[in-house]
PDB file of N, CA and C in Angstrom:
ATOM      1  N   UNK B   1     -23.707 -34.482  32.612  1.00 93.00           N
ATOM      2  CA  UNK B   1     -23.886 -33.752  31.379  1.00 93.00           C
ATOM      3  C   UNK B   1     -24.534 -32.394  31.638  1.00 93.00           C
ATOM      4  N   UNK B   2     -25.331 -32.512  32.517  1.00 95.00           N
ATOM      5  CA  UNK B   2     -26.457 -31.345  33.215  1.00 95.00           C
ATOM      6  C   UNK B   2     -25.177 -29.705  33.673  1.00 95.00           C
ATOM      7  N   UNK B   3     -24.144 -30.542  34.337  1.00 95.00           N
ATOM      8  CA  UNK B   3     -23.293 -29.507  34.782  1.00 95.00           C
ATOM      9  C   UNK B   3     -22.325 -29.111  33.749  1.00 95.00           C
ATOM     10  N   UNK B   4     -22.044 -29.829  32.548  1.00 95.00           N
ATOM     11  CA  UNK B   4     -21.441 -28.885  31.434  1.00 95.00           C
ATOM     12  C   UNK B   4     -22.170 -28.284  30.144  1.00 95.00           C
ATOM     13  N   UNK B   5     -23.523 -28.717  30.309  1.00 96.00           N
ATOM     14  CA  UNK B   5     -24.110 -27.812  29.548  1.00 96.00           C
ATOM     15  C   UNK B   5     -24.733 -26.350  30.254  1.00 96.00           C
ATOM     16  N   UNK B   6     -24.800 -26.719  31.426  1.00 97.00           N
ATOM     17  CA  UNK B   6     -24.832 -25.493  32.250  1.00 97.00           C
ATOM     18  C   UNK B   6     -23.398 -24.494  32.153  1.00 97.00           C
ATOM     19  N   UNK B   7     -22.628 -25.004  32.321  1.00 97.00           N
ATOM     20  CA  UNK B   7     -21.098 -23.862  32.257  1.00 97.00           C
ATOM     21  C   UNK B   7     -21.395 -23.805  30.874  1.00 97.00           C
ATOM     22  N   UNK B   8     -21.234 -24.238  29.586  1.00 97.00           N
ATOM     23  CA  UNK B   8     -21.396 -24.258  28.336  1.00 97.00           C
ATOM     24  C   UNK B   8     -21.859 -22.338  28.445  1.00 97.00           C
ATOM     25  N   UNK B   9     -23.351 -22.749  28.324  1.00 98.00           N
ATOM     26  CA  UNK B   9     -23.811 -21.672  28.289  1.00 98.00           C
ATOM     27  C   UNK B   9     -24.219 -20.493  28.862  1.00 98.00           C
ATOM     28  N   UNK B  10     -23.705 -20.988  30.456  1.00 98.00           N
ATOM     29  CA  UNK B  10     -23.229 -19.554  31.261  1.00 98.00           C
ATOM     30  C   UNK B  10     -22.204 -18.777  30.786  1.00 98.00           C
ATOM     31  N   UNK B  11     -21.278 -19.317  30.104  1.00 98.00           N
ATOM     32  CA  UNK B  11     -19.490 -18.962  29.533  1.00 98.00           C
ATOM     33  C   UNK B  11     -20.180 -18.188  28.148  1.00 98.00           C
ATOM     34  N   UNK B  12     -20.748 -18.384  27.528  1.00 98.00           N
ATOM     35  CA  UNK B  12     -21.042 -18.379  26.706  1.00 98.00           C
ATOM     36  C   UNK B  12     -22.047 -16.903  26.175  1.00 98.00           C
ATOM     37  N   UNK B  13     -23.259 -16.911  27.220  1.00 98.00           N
ATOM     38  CA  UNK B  13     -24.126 -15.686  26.957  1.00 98.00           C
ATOM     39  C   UNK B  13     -23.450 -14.643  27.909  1.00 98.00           C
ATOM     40  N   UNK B  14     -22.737 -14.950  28.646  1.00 98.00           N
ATOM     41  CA  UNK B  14     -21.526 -13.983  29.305  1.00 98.00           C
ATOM     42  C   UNK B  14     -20.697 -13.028  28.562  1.00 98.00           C
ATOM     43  N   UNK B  15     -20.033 -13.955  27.657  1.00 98.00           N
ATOM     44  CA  UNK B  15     -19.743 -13.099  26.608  1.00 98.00           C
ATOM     45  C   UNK B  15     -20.244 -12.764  25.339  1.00 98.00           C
ATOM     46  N   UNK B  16     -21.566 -13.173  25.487  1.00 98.00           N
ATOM     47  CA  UNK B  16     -22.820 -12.442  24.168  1.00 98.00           C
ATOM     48  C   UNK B  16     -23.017 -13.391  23.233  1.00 98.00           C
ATOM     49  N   UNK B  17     -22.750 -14.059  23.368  1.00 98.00           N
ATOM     50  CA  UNK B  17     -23.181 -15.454  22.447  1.00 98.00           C
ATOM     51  C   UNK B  17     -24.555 -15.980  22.620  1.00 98.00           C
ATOM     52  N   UNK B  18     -25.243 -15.683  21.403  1.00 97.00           N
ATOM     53  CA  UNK B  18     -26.502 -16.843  21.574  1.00 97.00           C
ATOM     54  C   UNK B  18     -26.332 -18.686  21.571  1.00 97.00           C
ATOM     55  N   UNK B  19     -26.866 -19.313  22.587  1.00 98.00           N
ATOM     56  CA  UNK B  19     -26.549 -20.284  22.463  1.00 98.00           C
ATOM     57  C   UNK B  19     -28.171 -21.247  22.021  1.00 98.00           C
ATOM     58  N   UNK B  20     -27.676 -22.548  20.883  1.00 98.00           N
ATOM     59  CA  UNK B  20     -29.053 -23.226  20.685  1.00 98.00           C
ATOM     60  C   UNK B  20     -28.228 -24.344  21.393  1.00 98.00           C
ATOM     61  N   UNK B  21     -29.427 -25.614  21.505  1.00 98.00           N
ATOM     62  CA  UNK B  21     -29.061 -26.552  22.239  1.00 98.00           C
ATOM     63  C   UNK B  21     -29.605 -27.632  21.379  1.00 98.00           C
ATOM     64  N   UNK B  22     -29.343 -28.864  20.747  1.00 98.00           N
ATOM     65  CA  UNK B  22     -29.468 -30.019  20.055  1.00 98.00           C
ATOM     66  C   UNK B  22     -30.799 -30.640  21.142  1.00 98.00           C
ATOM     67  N   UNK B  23     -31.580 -30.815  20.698  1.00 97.00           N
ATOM     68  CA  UNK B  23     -32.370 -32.260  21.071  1.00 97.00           C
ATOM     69  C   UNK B  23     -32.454 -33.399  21.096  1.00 97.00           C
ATOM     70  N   UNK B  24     -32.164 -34.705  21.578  1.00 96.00           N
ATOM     71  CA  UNK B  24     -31.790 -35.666  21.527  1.00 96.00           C
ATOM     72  C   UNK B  24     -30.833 -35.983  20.112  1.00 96.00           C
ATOM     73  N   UNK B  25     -29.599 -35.195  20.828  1.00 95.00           N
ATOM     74  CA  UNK B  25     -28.222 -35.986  20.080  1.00 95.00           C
ATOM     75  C   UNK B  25     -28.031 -35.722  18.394  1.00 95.00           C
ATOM     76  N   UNK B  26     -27.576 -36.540  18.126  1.00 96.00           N
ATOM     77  CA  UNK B  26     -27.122 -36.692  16.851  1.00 96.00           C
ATOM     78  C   UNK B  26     -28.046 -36.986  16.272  1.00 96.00           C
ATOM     79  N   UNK B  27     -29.514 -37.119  16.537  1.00 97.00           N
ATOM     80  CA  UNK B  27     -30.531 -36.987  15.643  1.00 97.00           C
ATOM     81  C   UNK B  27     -31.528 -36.159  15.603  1.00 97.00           C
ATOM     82  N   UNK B  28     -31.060 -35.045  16.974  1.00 98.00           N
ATOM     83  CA  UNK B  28     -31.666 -33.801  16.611  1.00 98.00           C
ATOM     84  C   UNK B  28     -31.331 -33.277  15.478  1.00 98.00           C
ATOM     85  N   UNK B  29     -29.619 -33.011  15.666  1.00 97.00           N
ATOM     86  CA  UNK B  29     -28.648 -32.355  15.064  1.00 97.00           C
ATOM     87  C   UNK B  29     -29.545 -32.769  12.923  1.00 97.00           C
ATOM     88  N   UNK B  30     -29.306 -33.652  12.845  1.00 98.00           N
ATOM     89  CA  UNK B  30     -30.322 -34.176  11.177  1.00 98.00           C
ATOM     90  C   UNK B  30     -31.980 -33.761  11.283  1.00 98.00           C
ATOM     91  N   UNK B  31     -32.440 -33.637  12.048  1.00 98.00           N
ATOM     92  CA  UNK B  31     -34.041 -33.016  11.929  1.00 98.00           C
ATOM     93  C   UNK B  31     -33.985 -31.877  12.579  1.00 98.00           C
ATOM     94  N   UNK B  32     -32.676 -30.942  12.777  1.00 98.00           N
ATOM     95  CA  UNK B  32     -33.031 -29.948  13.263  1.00 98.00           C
ATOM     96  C   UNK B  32     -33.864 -29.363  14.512  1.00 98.00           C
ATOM     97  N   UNK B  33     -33.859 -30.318  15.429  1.00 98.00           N
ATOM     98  CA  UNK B  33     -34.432 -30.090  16.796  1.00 98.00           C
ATOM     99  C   UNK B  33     -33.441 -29.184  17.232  1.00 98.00           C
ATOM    100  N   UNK B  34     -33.706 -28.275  17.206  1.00 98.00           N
ATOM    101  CA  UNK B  34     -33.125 -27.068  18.191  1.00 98.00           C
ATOM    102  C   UNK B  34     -33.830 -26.417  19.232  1.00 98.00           C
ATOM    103  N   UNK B  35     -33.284 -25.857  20.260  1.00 98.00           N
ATOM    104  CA  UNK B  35     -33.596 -25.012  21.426  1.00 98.00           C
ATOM    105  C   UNK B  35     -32.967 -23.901  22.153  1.00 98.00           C
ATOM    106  N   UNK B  36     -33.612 -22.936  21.942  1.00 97.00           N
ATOM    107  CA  UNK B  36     -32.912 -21.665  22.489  1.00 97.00           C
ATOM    108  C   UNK B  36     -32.633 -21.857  23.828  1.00 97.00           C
ATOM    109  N   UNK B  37     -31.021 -21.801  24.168  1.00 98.00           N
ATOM    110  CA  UNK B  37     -30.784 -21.663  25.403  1.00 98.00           C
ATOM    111  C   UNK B  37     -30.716 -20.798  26.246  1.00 98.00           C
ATOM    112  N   UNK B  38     -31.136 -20.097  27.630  1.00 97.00           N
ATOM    113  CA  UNK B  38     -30.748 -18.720  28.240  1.00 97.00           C
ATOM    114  C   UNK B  38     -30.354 -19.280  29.821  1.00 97.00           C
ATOM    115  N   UNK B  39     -30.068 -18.169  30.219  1.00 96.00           N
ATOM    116  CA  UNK B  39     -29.468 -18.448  32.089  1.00 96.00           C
ATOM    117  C   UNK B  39     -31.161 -19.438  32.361  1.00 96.00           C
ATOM    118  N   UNK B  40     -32.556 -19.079  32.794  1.00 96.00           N
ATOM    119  CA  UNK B  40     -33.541 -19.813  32.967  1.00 96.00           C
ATOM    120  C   UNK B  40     -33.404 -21.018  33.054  1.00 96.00           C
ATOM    121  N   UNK B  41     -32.957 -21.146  31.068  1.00 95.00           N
ATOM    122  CA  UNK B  41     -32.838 -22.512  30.919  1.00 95.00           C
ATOM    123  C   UNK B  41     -32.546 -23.911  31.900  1.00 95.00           C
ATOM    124  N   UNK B  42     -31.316 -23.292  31.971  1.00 97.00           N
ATOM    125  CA  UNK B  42     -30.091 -24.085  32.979  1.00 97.00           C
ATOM    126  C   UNK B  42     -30.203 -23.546  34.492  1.00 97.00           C
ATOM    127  N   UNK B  43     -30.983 -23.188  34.700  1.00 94.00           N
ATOM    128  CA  UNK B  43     -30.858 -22.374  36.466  1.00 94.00           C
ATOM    129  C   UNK B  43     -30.660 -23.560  37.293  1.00 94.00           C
ATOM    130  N   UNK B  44     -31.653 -24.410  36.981  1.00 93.00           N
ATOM    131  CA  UNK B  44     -32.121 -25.593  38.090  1.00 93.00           C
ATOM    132  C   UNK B  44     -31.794 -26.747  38.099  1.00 93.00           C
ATOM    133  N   UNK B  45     -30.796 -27.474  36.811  1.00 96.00           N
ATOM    134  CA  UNK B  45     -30.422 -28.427  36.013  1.00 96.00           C
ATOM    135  C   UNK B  45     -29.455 -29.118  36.967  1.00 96.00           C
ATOM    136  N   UNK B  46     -28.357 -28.294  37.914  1.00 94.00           N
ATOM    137  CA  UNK B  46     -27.342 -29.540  38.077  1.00 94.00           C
ATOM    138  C   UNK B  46     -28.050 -30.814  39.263  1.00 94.00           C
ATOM    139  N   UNK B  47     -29.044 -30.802  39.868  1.00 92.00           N
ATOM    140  CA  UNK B  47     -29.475 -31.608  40.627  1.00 92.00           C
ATOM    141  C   UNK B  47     -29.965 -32.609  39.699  1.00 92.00           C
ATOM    142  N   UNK B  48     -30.249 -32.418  38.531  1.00 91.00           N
ATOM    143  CA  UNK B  48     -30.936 -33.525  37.445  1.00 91.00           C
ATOM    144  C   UNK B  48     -30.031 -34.319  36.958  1.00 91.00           C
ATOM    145  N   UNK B  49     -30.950 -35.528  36.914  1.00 88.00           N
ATOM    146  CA  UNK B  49     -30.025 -36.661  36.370  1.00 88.00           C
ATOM    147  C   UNK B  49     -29.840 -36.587  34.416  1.00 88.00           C
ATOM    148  N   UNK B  50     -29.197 -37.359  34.080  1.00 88.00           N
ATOM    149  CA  UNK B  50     -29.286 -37.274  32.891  1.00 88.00           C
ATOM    150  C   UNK B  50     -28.818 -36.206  32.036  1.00 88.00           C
ATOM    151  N   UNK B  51     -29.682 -35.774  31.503  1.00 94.00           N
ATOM    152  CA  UNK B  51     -29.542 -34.520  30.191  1.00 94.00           C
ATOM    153  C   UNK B  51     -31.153 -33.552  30.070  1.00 94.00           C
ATOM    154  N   UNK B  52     -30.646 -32.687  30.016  1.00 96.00           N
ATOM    155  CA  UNK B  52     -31.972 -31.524  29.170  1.00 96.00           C
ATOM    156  C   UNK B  52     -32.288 -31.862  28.236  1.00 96.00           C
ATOM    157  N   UNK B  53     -31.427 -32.122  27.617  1.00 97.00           N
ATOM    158  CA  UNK B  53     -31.466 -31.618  26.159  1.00 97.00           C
ATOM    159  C   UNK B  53     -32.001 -33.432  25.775  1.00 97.00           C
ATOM    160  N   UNK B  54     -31.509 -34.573  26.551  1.00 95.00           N
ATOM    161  CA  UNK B  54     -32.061 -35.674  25.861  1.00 95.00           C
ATOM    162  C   UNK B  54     -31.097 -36.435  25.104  1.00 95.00           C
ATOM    163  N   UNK B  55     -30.705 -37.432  25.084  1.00 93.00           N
ATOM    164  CA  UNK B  55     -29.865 -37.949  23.308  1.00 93.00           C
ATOM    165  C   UNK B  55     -30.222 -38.963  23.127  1.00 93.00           C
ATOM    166  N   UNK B  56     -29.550 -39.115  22.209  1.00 93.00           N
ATOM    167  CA  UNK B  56     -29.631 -39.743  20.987  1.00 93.00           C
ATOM    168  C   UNK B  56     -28.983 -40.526  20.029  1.00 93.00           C
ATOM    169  N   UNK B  57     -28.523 -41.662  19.504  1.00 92.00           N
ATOM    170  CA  UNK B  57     -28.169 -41.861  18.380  1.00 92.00           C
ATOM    171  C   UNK B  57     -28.757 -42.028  17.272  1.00 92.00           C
ATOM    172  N   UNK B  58     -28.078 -41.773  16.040  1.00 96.00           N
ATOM    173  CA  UNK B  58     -28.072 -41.444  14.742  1.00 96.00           C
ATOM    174  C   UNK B  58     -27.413 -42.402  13.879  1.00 96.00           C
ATOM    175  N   UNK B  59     -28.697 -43.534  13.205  1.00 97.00           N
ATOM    176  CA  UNK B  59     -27.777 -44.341  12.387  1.00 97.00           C
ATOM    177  C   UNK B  59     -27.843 -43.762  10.924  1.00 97.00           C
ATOM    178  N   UNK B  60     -28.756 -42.445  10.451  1.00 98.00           N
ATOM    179  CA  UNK B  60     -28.964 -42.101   9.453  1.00 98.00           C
ATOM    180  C   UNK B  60     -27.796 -40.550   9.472  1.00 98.00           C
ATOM    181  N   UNK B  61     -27.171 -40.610  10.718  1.00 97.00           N
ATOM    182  CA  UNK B  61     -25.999 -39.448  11.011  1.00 97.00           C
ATOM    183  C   UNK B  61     -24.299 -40.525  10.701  1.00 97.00           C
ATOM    184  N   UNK B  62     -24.270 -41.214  10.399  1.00 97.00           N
ATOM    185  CA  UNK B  62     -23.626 -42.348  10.043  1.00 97.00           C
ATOM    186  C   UNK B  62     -23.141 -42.324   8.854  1.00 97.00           C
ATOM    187  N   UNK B  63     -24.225 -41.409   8.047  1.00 98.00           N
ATOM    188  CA  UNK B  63     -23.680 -41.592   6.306  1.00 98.00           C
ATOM    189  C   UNK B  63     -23.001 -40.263   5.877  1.00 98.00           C
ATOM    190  N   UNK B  64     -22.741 -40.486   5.249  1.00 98.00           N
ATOM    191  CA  UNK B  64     -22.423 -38.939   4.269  1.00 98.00           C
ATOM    192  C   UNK B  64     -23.561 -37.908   4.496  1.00 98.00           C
ATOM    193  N   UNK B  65     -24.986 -38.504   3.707  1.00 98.00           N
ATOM    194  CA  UNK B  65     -25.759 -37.877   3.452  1.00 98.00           C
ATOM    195  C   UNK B  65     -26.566 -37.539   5.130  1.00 98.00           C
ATOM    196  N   UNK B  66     -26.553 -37.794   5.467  1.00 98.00           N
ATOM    197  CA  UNK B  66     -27.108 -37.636   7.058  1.00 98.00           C
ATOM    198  C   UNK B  66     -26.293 -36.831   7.904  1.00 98.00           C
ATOM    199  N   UNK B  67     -24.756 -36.260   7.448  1.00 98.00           N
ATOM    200  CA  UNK B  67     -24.292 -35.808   8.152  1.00 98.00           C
ATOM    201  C   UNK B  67     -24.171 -34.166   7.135  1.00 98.00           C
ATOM    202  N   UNK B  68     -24.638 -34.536   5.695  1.00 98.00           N
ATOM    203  CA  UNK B  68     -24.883 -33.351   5.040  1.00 98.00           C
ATOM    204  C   UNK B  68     -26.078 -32.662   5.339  1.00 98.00           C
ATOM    205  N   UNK B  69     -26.738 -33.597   5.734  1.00 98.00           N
ATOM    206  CA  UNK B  69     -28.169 -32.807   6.273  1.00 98.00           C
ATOM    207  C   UNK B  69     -27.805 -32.112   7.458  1.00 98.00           C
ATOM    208  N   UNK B  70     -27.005 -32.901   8.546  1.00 98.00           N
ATOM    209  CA  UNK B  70     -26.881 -32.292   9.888  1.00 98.00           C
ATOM    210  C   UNK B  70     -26.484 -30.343   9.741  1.00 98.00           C
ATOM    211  N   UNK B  71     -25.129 -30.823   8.335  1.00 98.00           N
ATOM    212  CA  UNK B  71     -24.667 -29.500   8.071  1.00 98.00           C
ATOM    213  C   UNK B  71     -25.754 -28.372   7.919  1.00 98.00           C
ATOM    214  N   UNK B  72     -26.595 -28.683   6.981  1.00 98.00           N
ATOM    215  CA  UNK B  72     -27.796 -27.581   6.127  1.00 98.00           C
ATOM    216  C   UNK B  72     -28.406 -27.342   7.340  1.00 98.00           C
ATOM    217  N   UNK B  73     -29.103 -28.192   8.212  1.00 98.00           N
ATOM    218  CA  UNK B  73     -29.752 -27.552   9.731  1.00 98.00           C
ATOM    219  C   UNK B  73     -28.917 -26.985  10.279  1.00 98.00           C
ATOM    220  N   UNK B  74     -27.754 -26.830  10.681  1.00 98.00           N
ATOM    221  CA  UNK B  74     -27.001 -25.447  11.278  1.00 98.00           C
ATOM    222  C   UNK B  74     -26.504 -24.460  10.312  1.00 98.00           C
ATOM    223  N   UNK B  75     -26.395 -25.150   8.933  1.00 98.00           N
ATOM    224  CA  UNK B  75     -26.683 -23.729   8.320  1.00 98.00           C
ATOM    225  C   UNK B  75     -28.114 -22.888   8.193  1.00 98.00           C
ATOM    226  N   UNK B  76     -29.062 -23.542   7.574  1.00 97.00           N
ATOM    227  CA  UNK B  76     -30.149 -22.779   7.732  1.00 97.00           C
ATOM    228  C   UNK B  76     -30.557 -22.414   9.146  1.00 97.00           C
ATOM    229  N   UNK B  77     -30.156 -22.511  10.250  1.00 96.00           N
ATOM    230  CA  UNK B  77     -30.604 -21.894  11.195  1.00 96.00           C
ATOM    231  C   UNK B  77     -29.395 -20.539  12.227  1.00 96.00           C
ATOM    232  N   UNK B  78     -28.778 -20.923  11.196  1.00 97.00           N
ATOM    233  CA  UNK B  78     -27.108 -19.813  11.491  1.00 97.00           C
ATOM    234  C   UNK B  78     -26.327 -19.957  12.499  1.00 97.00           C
ATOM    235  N   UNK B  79     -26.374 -21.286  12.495  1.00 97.00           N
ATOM    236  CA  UNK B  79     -25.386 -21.878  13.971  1.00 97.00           C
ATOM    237  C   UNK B  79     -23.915 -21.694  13.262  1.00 97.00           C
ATOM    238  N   UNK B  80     -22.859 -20.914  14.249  1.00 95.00           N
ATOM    239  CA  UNK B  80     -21.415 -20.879  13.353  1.00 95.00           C
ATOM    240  C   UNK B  80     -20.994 -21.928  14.133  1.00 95.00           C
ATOM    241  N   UNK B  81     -21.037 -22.416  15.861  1.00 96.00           N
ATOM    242  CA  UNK B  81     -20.539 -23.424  16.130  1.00 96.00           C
ATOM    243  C   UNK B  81     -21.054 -24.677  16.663  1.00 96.00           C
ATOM    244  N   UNK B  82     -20.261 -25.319  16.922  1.00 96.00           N
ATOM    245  CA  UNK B  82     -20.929 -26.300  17.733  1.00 96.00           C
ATOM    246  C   UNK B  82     -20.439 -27.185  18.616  1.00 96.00           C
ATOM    247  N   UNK B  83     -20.906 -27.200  20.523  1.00 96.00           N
ATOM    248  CA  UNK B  83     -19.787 -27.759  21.128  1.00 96.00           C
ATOM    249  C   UNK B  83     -20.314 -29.192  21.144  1.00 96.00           C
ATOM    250  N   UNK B  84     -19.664 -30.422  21.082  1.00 94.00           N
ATOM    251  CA  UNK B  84     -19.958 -32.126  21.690  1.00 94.00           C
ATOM    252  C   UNK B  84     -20.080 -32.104  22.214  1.00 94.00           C
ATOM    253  N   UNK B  85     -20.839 -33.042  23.687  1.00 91.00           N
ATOM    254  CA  UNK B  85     -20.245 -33.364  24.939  1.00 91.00           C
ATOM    255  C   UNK B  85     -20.837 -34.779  24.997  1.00 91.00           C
ATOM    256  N   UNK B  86     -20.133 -35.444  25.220  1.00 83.00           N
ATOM    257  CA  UNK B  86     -20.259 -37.034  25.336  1.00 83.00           C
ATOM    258  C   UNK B  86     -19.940 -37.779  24.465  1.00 83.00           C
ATOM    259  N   UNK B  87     -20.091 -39.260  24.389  1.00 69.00           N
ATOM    260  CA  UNK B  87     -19.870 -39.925  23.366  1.00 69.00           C
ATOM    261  C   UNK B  87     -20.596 -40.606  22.484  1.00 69.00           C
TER     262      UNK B  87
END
């Protein structure tokens, strides 16, 4: 996971994109755990196991209303996209 969130956002602030990063999963994404990503970030990551960023499941990301919330946290914080990675 370490090595595509690293390309993620090398590809990414390359071509001028600010990138945020979710905090543990699909239940950052509903409480709005966000994290500014930069080259730093990710410099040292592909030797790490696991994830940076952490995950998560979301049984309150499950409903309607949990996934309307997810929406309002990337709207109120002006996220236009957003990439998955995993399952």
């Amino acid at each position: 996971m370490n090595a595509c969130i690293r390309a993620v956002v090398r590809k990414a602030l390359y071509h001028g994109i600010e990138v945020v990063g979710v905090r543990r999963g699909f239940h950052g994404l509903v409480a709005g755990d966000f994290m500014e990503m930069k080259s730093r970030t990710v410099g040292d990551i592909l030797q790490r196991g696991g994830t940076i960023l952490k995950s998560a499941r979301s049984d309150e990301f499950k409903t309607e209303e949990g996934r309307a919330k997810a929406l309002l946290q990337l709207r109120t914080c002006e996220i236009d996209g957003l990439v998955g990675i995993g399952g």
